[in-house]
Short mmCIF file of C-alpha atoms and ligand atoms in Angstrom, two decimals:
data_model
loop_
_atom_site.label_atom_id
_atom_site.label_comp_id
_atom_site.label_asym_id
_atom_site.label_seq_id
_atom_site.Cartn_x
_atom_site.Cartn_y
_atom_site.Cartn_z
CA UNK L 10 158.47 207.59 182.11
CA UNK L 11 160.04 205.61 179.81
CA UNK L 12 163.47 205.24 180.46
CA UNK L 13 165.58 204.16 177.17
CA UNK L 14 166.68 200.64 177.05
CA UNK L 15 170.30 201.63 175.51
CA UNK L 16 170.45 204.00 178.66
CA UNK L 17 169.70 201.11 181.14
CA UNK L 18 172.30 199.08 179.36
CA UNK L 19 174.97 201.57 179.73
CA UNK L 20 173.89 202.18 183.42
CA UNK L 21 174.19 198.65 184.45
CA UNK L 22 177.22 197.84 182.87
CA UNK L 23 179.13 201.00 184.12
CA UNK L 24 182.02 200.39 186.59
CA UNK L 25 182.17 203.81 187.91
CA UNK L 26 179.28 206.18 188.44
CA UNK L 27 179.12 210.17 188.94
CA UNK L 28 175.90 212.31 190.11
CA UNK L 29 176.02 216.05 190.57
CA UNK L 30 172.77 217.12 192.22
CA UNK L 31 171.41 220.58 192.51
CA UNK L 32 168.43 222.12 194.46
CA UNK L 33 165.75 220.22 192.37
CA UNK L 34 167.01 217.54 194.14
CA UNK L 35 165.31 218.73 197.61
CA UNK L 36 162.24 220.51 196.00
CA UNK L 37 160.41 217.33 196.53
CA UNK L 38 161.53 217.79 200.32
CA UNK L 39 159.68 221.42 200.55
CA UNK L 40 163.29 222.45 200.51
CA UNK L 41 162.75 225.90 198.07
CA UNK L 42 165.12 225.54 195.04
CA UNK L 43 166.93 229.09 194.50
CA UNK L 44 165.62 230.25 191.72
CA UNK L 45 162.06 229.43 193.09
CA UNK L 46 160.86 233.00 194.53
CA UNK L 47 161.82 233.28 198.56
CA UNK L 48 158.58 233.67 200.96
CA UNK L 49 157.84 235.09 203.91
CA UNK L 50 159.81 237.77 205.14
CA UNK L 51 162.52 236.97 203.03
CA UNK L 52 160.55 237.39 199.65
CA UNK L 53 162.09 240.93 199.34
CA UNK L 54 165.23 239.42 199.08
CA UNK L 55 167.40 238.04 196.35
CA UNK L 56 169.69 234.81 197.41
CA UNK L 57 172.58 236.29 195.92
CA UNK L 58 172.05 239.73 197.90
CA UNK L 59 172.13 237.56 201.34
CA UNK L 60 174.85 234.84 200.84
CA UNK L 61 177.73 237.22 200.45
CA UNK L 62 180.90 237.97 202.76
CA UNK L 63 179.43 241.70 201.73
CA UNK L 64 176.12 241.02 202.89
CA UNK L 65 177.46 239.67 206.11
CA UNK L 66 179.51 242.24 206.87
CA UNK L 67 177.06 244.88 206.06
CA UNK L 68 174.06 243.03 208.36
CA UNK L 69 174.96 240.28 210.00
CA UNK L 70 171.90 239.71 212.12
CA UNK L 71 169.89 239.70 209.08
CA UNK L 72 172.30 237.10 207.16
CA UNK L 73 172.73 234.83 210.20
CA UNK L 74 168.57 235.35 210.64
CA UNK L 75 168.19 233.75 207.53
CA UNK L 76 170.32 230.94 207.69
CA UNK L 77 168.98 230.55 211.12
CA UNK L 78 165.34 230.11 209.51
CA UNK L 79 166.98 228.14 206.33
CA UNK L 80 168.10 225.81 209.09
CA UNK L 81 165.06 225.45 210.61
CA UNK L 82 163.17 224.29 207.28
CA UNK L 83 165.70 222.06 206.76
CA UNK L 84 165.66 220.54 210.26
CA UNK L 85 161.82 220.26 209.42
CA UNK L 86 162.24 218.40 205.92
CA UNK L 87 162.77 214.94 205.14
CA UNK L 88 164.88 212.99 202.49
CA UNK L 89 162.39 212.71 199.45
CA UNK L 90 162.36 209.05 197.48
CA UNK L 91 164.90 210.96 195.07
CA UNK L 92 167.79 211.35 198.09
CA UNK L 93 167.05 207.46 198.99
CA UNK L 94 166.87 206.28 195.55
CA UNK L 95 170.64 207.93 195.45
CA UNK L 96 171.48 206.10 198.44
CA UNK L 97 170.86 202.64 197.33
CA UNK L 98 172.10 203.15 193.50
CA UNK L 99 175.31 204.12 195.86
CA UNK L 100 175.37 200.33 196.95
CA UNK L 101 174.99 198.86 192.98
CA UNK L 102 178.43 200.10 191.80
CA UNK L 103 182.31 199.79 192.50
CA UNK L 104 182.87 203.25 192.46
CA UNK L 105 179.92 205.33 193.24
CA UNK L 106 180.59 209.65 193.75
CA UNK L 107 177.43 212.05 194.79
CA UNK L 108 178.76 215.55 194.26
CA UNK L 109 176.01 218.05 195.81
CA UNK L 110 175.86 221.73 195.29
CA UNK L 111 172.76 221.46 198.14
CA UNK L 112 173.77 222.96 201.75
CA UNK L 113 170.66 220.73 203.38
CA UNK L 114 172.19 217.73 204.28
CA UNK L 115 169.25 215.61 203.06
CA UNK L 116 171.61 212.56 200.95
CA UNK L 117 173.61 212.36 204.38
CA UNK L 118 170.22 211.98 205.96
CA UNK L 119 168.81 209.51 203.29
CA UNK L 120 172.22 207.44 204.09
CA UNK L 121 174.54 208.12 201.32
CA UNK L 122 177.80 207.73 202.51
CA UNK L 123 180.89 209.64 200.29
CA UNK L 124 179.09 212.76 199.77
CA UNK L 125 181.19 215.80 198.31
CA UNK L 126 179.41 218.96 199.26
CA UNK L 127 181.05 221.59 196.91
CA UNK L 128 178.86 224.15 198.56
CA UNK L 129 179.08 223.42 202.55
CA UNK L 130 176.56 222.60 204.64
CA UNK L 131 174.18 224.78 206.38
CA UNK L 132 173.61 222.66 209.66
CA UNK L 133 177.54 223.46 210.43
CA UNK L 134 178.74 227.05 211.67
CA UNK L 135 182.23 228.10 211.59
CA UNK L 136 184.09 231.16 212.61
CA UNK L 137 184.13 234.41 209.87
CA UNK L 138 187.55 234.95 210.93
CA UNK L 139 189.26 232.10 211.58
CA UNK L 140 187.20 229.82 209.09
CA UNK L 141 187.22 227.12 212.22
CA UNK L 142 184.06 225.16 212.34
CA UNK L 143 182.32 225.41 215.89
CA UNK L 144 179.61 223.01 217.15
CA UNK L 145 178.90 224.58 220.50
CA UNK L 146 179.26 228.30 221.68
CA UNK L 147 178.01 230.21 224.80
CA UNK L 148 174.52 230.96 224.71
CA UNK L 149 175.31 235.01 225.47
CA UNK L 150 171.92 235.85 223.34
CA UNK L 151 174.31 237.61 220.65
CA UNK L 152 172.87 237.39 217.08
CA UNK L 153 174.84 236.32 215.56
CA UNK L 154 176.90 234.44 218.22
CA UNK L 155 180.81 234.73 219.33
CA UNK L 156 183.38 232.63 218.24
CA UNK L 157 184.45 231.01 221.76
CA UNK L 158 187.99 230.99 220.42
CA UNK L 159 188.75 234.62 219.19
CA UNK L 160 185.25 236.50 219.91
CA UNK L 161 184.58 236.89 215.77
CA UNK L 162 181.41 236.45 214.51
CA UNK L 163 180.02 233.20 213.89
CA UNK L 164 178.38 232.36 210.30
CA UNK L 165 177.30 229.13 208.69
CA UNK L 166 179.81 226.86 207.01
CA UNK L 167 178.47 227.44 203.38
CA UNK L 168 180.27 228.60 200.54
CA UNK L 169 178.84 232.31 199.50
CA UNK L 170 178.80 234.10 196.47
CA UNK L 171 182.38 235.63 195.34
CA UNK L 172 183.97 233.35 197.89
CA UNK L 173 186.66 230.63 196.94
CA UNK L 174 185.22 227.13 196.33
CA UNK L 175 186.71 224.30 199.30
CA UNK L 176 189.89 222.96 197.22
CA UNK L 177 189.82 219.36 198.38
CA UNK L 178 185.80 218.98 197.54
CA UNK L 179 186.66 220.75 194.20
CA UNK L 180 189.04 218.54 193.02
CA UNK L 181 187.50 215.31 194.16
CA UNK L 182 184.47 216.24 192.13
CA UNK L 183 186.77 217.09 189.14
CA UNK L 184 188.40 213.51 189.64
CA UNK L 185 185.12 212.13 190.06
CA UNK L 186 183.53 213.59 187.22
CA UNK L 187 186.50 213.02 184.46
CA UNK L 188 187.15 209.46 185.81
CA UNK L 189 183.60 208.08 185.27
CA UNK L 190 181.94 205.68 182.86
CA UNK L 191 178.08 207.44 183.81
CA UNK L 192 177.59 210.94 184.99
CA UNK L 193 174.47 211.95 185.79
CA UNK L 194 173.27 215.74 186.30
CA UNK L 195 170.09 216.07 188.80
CA UNK L 196 167.81 218.77 189.68
CA UNK L 197 170.09 221.97 189.02
CA UNK L 198 169.81 224.72 186.28
CA UNK L 199 173.69 224.15 185.41
CA UNK L 200 174.16 228.35 185.91
CA UNK L 201 176.42 228.37 188.58
CA UNK L 202 180.31 227.77 187.57
CA UNK L 203 182.36 225.73 188.48
CA UNK L 204 179.96 223.08 189.69
CA UNK L 205 178.08 223.84 186.15
CA UNK L 206 181.05 222.63 184.51
CA UNK L 207 181.62 219.26 185.97
CA UNK L 208 178.76 217.32 183.52
CA UNK L 209 180.72 219.34 180.68
CA UNK L 210 184.04 217.82 181.73
CA UNK L 211 182.52 214.27 182.66
CA UNK L 212 181.33 214.81 178.30
CA UNK L 213 184.58 215.49 177.04
CA UNK L 214 186.23 212.73 179.16
CA UNK L 215 183.98 209.98 177.10
CA UNK L 216 181.30 209.46 179.88
CA UNK L 217 178.08 208.83 179.13
CA UNK L 218 175.67 211.88 180.80
CA UNK L 219 172.39 211.84 181.94
CA UNK L 220 170.35 214.76 182.75
CA UNK L 221 167.38 214.44 184.89
CA UNK L 222 165.23 217.63 185.42
CA UNK L 223 161.62 219.01 184.59
CA UNK L 224 162.98 221.63 182.48
CA UNK L 225 165.57 222.09 180.18
CA UNK L 226 169.09 223.81 181.07
CA UNK L 227 172.17 225.23 179.18
CA UNK L 228 173.45 221.28 179.09
CA UNK L 229 170.29 219.43 177.86
CA UNK L 230 171.47 219.85 174.24
CA UNK L 231 174.73 218.14 175.26
CA UNK L 232 173.48 215.22 177.35
CA UNK L 233 173.32 211.79 175.76
CA UNK L 234 169.91 210.96 177.56
CA UNK L 235 167.69 213.52 179.08
CA UNK L 236 164.56 212.16 181.47
CA UNK L 237 162.63 215.07 181.85
CA UNK L 238 160.79 214.48 185.15
CA UNK L 239 160.97 215.05 188.69
CA UNK L 240 163.52 213.38 190.39
CA UNK L 241 161.28 211.63 193.07
CA UNK L 242 159.72 210.38 190.44
CA UNK L 243 162.84 209.22 187.82
CA UNK L 244 165.19 207.93 190.22
CA UNK L 245 163.16 205.36 192.01
CA UNK L 246 162.00 204.21 188.72
CA UNK L 247 165.70 203.71 187.42
CA UNK L 248 166.46 202.14 190.73
CA UNK L 249 163.93 199.33 190.51
CA UNK L 250 165.03 198.59 186.79
CA UNK L 251 168.71 198.24 187.64
CA UNK L 252 167.46 196.07 190.62
CA UNK L 253 165.67 193.79 188.47
CA UNK L 254 167.87 193.40 185.91
CA UNK L 255 170.62 192.08 188.84
CA UNK L 256 167.74 189.52 190.00
CA UNK L 257 167.70 188.66 186.52
CA UNK L 258 171.21 188.25 185.64
CA UNK L 259 172.15 186.27 188.91
CA UNK L 260 168.87 183.95 188.05
CA UNK L 261 170.33 183.32 184.56
CA UNK L 262 173.82 182.46 186.30
CA UNK L 263 172.23 179.60 188.65
CA UNK L 264 169.92 178.18 186.05
CA UNK L 265 173.32 177.98 183.35
CA UNK L 266 175.30 175.88 186.36
N1 LIG Q 19 163.18 216.94 190.14
C1 LIG Q 19 164.55 217.83 189.68
N2 LIG Q 19 164.77 218.94 188.96
C2 LIG Q 19 163.65 219.89 189.60
C3 LIG Q 19 162.82 219.50 190.46
C4 LIG Q 19 162.54 218.04 191.17
N3 LIG Q 19 161.53 217.66 191.50
N4 LIG Q 19 162.24 220.58 190.62
C5 LIG Q 19 163.18 221.62 190.25
N5 LIG Q 19 163.89 220.99 189.39
C6 LIG Q 19 165.08 221.65 188.69
C7 LIG Q 19 164.82 223.23 188.15
O1 LIG Q 19 164.29 222.72 186.82
C8 LIG Q 19 166.14 223.75 188.22
O2 LIG Q 19 166.48 223.52 187.11
O3 LIG Q 19 166.24 222.11 189.80
C9 LIG Q 19 167.01 223.00 189.12
C10 LIG Q 19 167.22 224.09 190.10
O4 LIG Q 19 168.33 225.20 190.26
P1 LIG Q 19 168.66 226.29 191.06
O5 LIG Q 19 167.49 226.66 191.73
O6 LIG Q 19 169.41 227.28 190.22
O7 LIG Q 19 169.46 225.39 192.44
P2 LIG Q 19 170.70 224.86 191.72
O8 LIG Q 19 171.47 224.81 190.14
O9 LIG Q 19 171.41 223.75 192.97
O10 LIG Q 19 171.51 226.13 192.19
C11 LIG Q 19 173.43 225.77 191.79
O11 LIG Q 19 173.22 228.13 192.70
O12 LIG Q 19 172.60 229.80 194.36
C12 LIG Q 19 173.46 229.02 193.70
O13 LIG Q 19 174.45 228.08 195.35
C13 LIG Q 19 173.55 228.08 195.27
O14 LIG Q 19 174.11 226.01 195.04
C14 LIG Q 19 173.20 226.76 194.29
C15 LIG Q 19 173.75 227.12 193.19
#
């Protein structure tokens, strides 16, 4: 993959970098994206049919079992080179914010620190009625398990379709998108709002916007730079160039003295 010199110059000169990731970043960890066909016993369902409060009320066990199956797949998955490259990139800039639509927690497992989780996290569980996060509950054999505080049903701590976005995270994400020098949109189909508005907000506020995706998206024609390839290949390559640039800069400074 050839990374344009202009892009390298702009990223190397940036102080504030914001990244938005989608399911494509976890694809190389073996975690299916939302637009991948569902497999096995879930093949006959669409995520949109299961990831809603209505689906949970209608059949709580089905929805809980689907998330249980996904939680196990995520637990077995490992962060891939894209996750690790982003965790390394965080150390190269005075201000680096990572916004993710993913609920798999792989960015944190790769070492990324300040991750803004727009759609929650599948490894956390909360009470459907109270909304409080519950970390342990008695094993009564109930599926879904019951809240130890109020007896309501437990559910994954993720944002379902038709549910409001988490206010604090959305505010942080909007701030990070409208106040950055470079914005990377990586592995997202840019079709689900309000997350999909963030690259457009960054562009509108003067950031250099870079899209990394093997496929085109509704944002591709707007991006300043489009790196057409898998994140697990492109990001480590970009990171290596940035690190090499910094090493050369340091060398130049000492030789000048
Ligand atoms: N590297 C980079 N991008 C990839 C890779 C890869 N290896 N493999 C696939 N992609 C791209 C696809 O081309 C697609 O554009 O990742 C994108 C995945 O798109 P979606 O499956 O729609 O995932 P995402 O954009 O995260 O979905 C947004 O929609 O279903 C809801 O809440 C859910 O957070 C999700 C949101």
